[in-house]
Amino acid sequence: SQTIHQWPATLVQPVGSPLSLECTVEGTSNPNLYWYRQAAGRGLQLLFYSIGIDQISSEVPQNLSASRPQDRQFILSSKKLLLSDSGFYLCAWSLGSTNTEAFFGQGTRLTVV
Amino acid sequence: DQQVKQNSPSLSVQEGRISILNCDYTNSMFDYFLWYKKYPAEGPTFLISISSIKDKNEDGRFTVFLNKSAKHLSLHIVPSQPGDSAVYFCAASANYGQNFVFGPGTRLSVLP
C-alpha cells in the first residue's frame, strides 16, 4: 500500500533562517506531488505541484521554492524565512493518470519567530 | 479570484440530523470533485468524490450531489455524529487530477 511521510511535524524557525521540509511517498511510481499551505483560519492554498522529476509548477509567487530530486521525494525550501511564511504545510500525492483523490501527509506546523 | 468557494465558514447541526455542506465553483474545466475532512494539526483525509459525468455519489452516510449547470455541489451527512465535527474542504480538479484546487473550508460542529 502507498504511504506518505512528511517531516518534521513541528518547526520553529527565526526570521531570515533557511527552511527545508521533506516529503517522501512509498508504494507507487511517478506520482504527482503537491505542497499546500493552510494559513491560520484559511483554506488550503496550492503552492507547488510536480508531475515528474525536476518538473515543478509554482502556483503562487512567494518566498518558497520546491524541488523533486527523485521520483518520490518532494522538498519545500526557503533561503530566508519571513514571518508571513508561518502556517501549516501539507504534502500530498496523487496518481494523476486518471481522476483520483490526493492523499495527504500529516503536515508540518511552521512558526517563524 | 477563488475558483472554489465554500460560503459558509461554519455550520452547527444536532446529532442525528442531516448536515449539508455546500460548495460552488467557477471554472467550467473542472471535471472531478472531492470532499475532504480535516481535524486540527492533521492532514486532510479523503471522504468522497464525484466525476462530472455523474450527479450523485453515495458512500455510507455520505452523499455528494453535483449540479453542473449551477456549478454547485453539496455533501450530505446523514445521520450526523459528534465524530463528524471537523473542517470540510471541497476540492476540484481538471486535466485528470494533475491539480487540485481547494475551497476555504467549512467547520462543522455536531452537537450531542
Coordinates of N, CA, C and O in Angstrom, one line a residue, chain B residues 38-80:
Chain B
K38 N -10.9 17.4 7.7 CA -9.7 17.7 8.4 C -9.9 18.0 9.9 O -10.6 18.9 10.2
Y39 N -9.1 17.3 10.7 CA -9.0 17.6 12.1 C -7.8 18.5 12.3 O -6.9 18.5 11.5
P40 N -7.8 19.3 13.4 CA -6.7 20.2 13.7 C -5.4 19.4 13.7 O -5.3 18.3 14.3
A41 N -4.4 20.1 13.2 CA -3.0 19.6 13.2 C -2.8 18.2 12.5 O -1.9 17.5 12.8
E42 N -3.8 17.9 11.6 CA -3.6 16.7 10.8 C -3.8 17.0 9.4 O -4.4 18.0 9.0
G43 N -3.3 16.1 8.5 CA -3.6 16.3 7.1 C -5.0 15.9 6.8 O -5.7 15.1 7.5
P44 N -5.6 16.5 5.7 CA -7.0 16.2 5.3 C -7.1 14.7 4.9 O -6.1 14.1 4.4
T45 N -8.2 14.1 5.2 CA -8.5 12.7 4.7 C -9.6 12.8 3.7 O -10.6 13.5 3.9
F46 N -9.4 12.0 2.7 CA -10.4 11.9 1.6 C -11.7 11.3 2.1 O -11.7 10.3 2.8
L47 N -12.8 11.9 1.7 CA -14.1 11.3 2.1 C -14.8 10.7 0.9 O -15.2 9.5 0.9
I48 N -15.1 11.5 -0.1 CA -15.9 11.0 -1.2 C -15.6 11.9 -2.5 O -15.2 13.1 -2.3
S49 N -15.8 11.4 -3.6 CA -15.6 12.1 -4.8 C -16.7 11.9 -5.8 O -17.5 11.0 -5.7
I50 N -16.7 12.8 -6.8 CA -17.7 12.6 -7.9 C -17.1 13.1 -9.2 O -16.5 14.2 -9.2
S51 N -17.4 12.4 -10.3 CA -17.0 12.8 -11.6 C -18.1 13.6 -12.2 O -19.2 13.5 -11.9
S52 N -17.7 14.5 -13.1 CA -18.7 15.4 -13.8 C -19.7 14.6 -14.6 O -20.7 15.2 -15.0
I53 N -19.5 13.4 -14.9 CA -20.4 12.6 -15.7 C -21.6 12.1 -14.8 O -22.5 11.5 -15.3
K54 N -21.4 12.3 -13.5 CA -22.5 11.8 -12.6 C -23.1 13.0 -11.9 O -22.5 14.1 -11.8
D55 N -24.3 12.8 -11.3 CA -24.9 13.9 -10.5 C -25.0 13.5 -9.0 O -25.4 14.3 -8.2
K56 N -24.7 12.2 -8.7 CA -24.8 11.8 -7.3 C -23.8 10.6 -7.1 O -23.6 9.8 -7.9
N57 N -23.2 10.6 -5.9 CA -22.4 9.5 -5.5 C -22.6 9.3 -4.0 O -22.6 10.3 -3.2
E58 N -22.8 8.1 -3.6 CA -23.1 7.8 -2.2 C -22.1 6.8 -1.6 O -21.7 5.8 -2.3
D59 N -21.7 7.0 -0.4 CA -20.9 6.1 0.3 C -21.2 6.1 1.8 O -20.8 7.0 2.6
G60 N -22.0 5.1 2.2 CA -22.5 5.1 3.6 C -23.3 6.3 4.0 O -24.3 6.6 3.3
R61 N -22.8 7.0 5.0 CA -23.6 8.2 5.5 C -23.3 9.4 4.6 O -24.0 10.5 4.8
F62 N -22.4 9.3 3.7 CA -22.0 10.5 2.9 C -22.5 10.4 1.5 O -22.4 9.4 0.8
T63 N -23.2 11.5 1.0 CA -23.6 11.6 -0.3 C -23.2 12.9 -0.9 O -23.4 14.0 -0.3
V64 N -22.7 12.9 -2.1 CA -22.3 14.1 -2.8 C -23.2 14.3 -4.0 O -23.4 13.4 -4.7
F65 N -23.7 15.5 -4.1 CA -24.6 15.9 -5.3 C -23.9 16.9 -6.1 O -23.3 17.8 -5.6
L66 N -24.0 16.7 -7.4 CA -23.3 17.7 -8.3 C -24.4 18.3 -9.3 O -25.1 17.5 -9.9
N67 N -24.4 19.6 -9.3 CA -25.3 20.3 -10.3 C -24.4 21.1 -11.2 O -24.0 22.2 -10.9
K68 N -24.1 20.5 -12.4 CA -23.1 21.1 -13.3 C -23.6 22.5 -13.8 O -22.8 23.4 -14.0
S69 N -24.9 22.5 -14.1 CA -25.4 23.8 -14.7 C -25.3 24.9 -13.7 O -25.0 26.1 -14.1
A70 N -25.4 24.6 -12.5 CA -25.3 25.7 -11.4 C -23.9 25.8 -10.9 O -23.6 26.7 -10.1
K71 N -23.0 24.9 -11.3 CA -21.6 24.8 -10.8 C -21.7 24.8 -9.3 O -21.0 25.6 -8.6
H72 N -22.4 23.8 -8.8 CA -22.6 23.7 -7.4 C -22.6 22.2 -7.0 O -23.1 21.3 -7.7
L73 N -21.9 21.9 -5.9 CA -22.0 20.6 -5.3 C -22.3 20.7 -3.8 O -22.0 21.7 -3.2
S74 N -22.8 19.6 -3.3 CA -23.1 19.6 -1.8 C -22.7 18.2 -1.3 O -22.8 17.2 -2.0
L75 N -22.4 18.2 0.0 CA -22.1 17.0 0.7 C -23.2 16.9 1.8 O -23.4 17.8 2.6
H76 N -23.9 15.7 1.8 CA -24.9 15.4 2.8 C -24.3 14.3 3.7 O -23.8 13.3 3.3
I77 N -24.4 14.6 5.0 CA -24.0 13.6 6.0 C -25.3 13.3 6.8 O -25.9 14.1 7.5
V78 N -25.6 12.0 6.7 CA -26.9 11.6 7.4 C -26.7 10.2 8.0 O -26.4 9.2 7.2
P79 N -27.0 9.9 9.3 CA -27.2 10.9 10.3 C -25.8 11.5 10.8 O -24.8 10.8 10.7
S80 N -25.8 12.7 11.2 CA -24.6 13.4 11.7 C -24.2 12.8 13.1 O -25.1 12.6 13.9

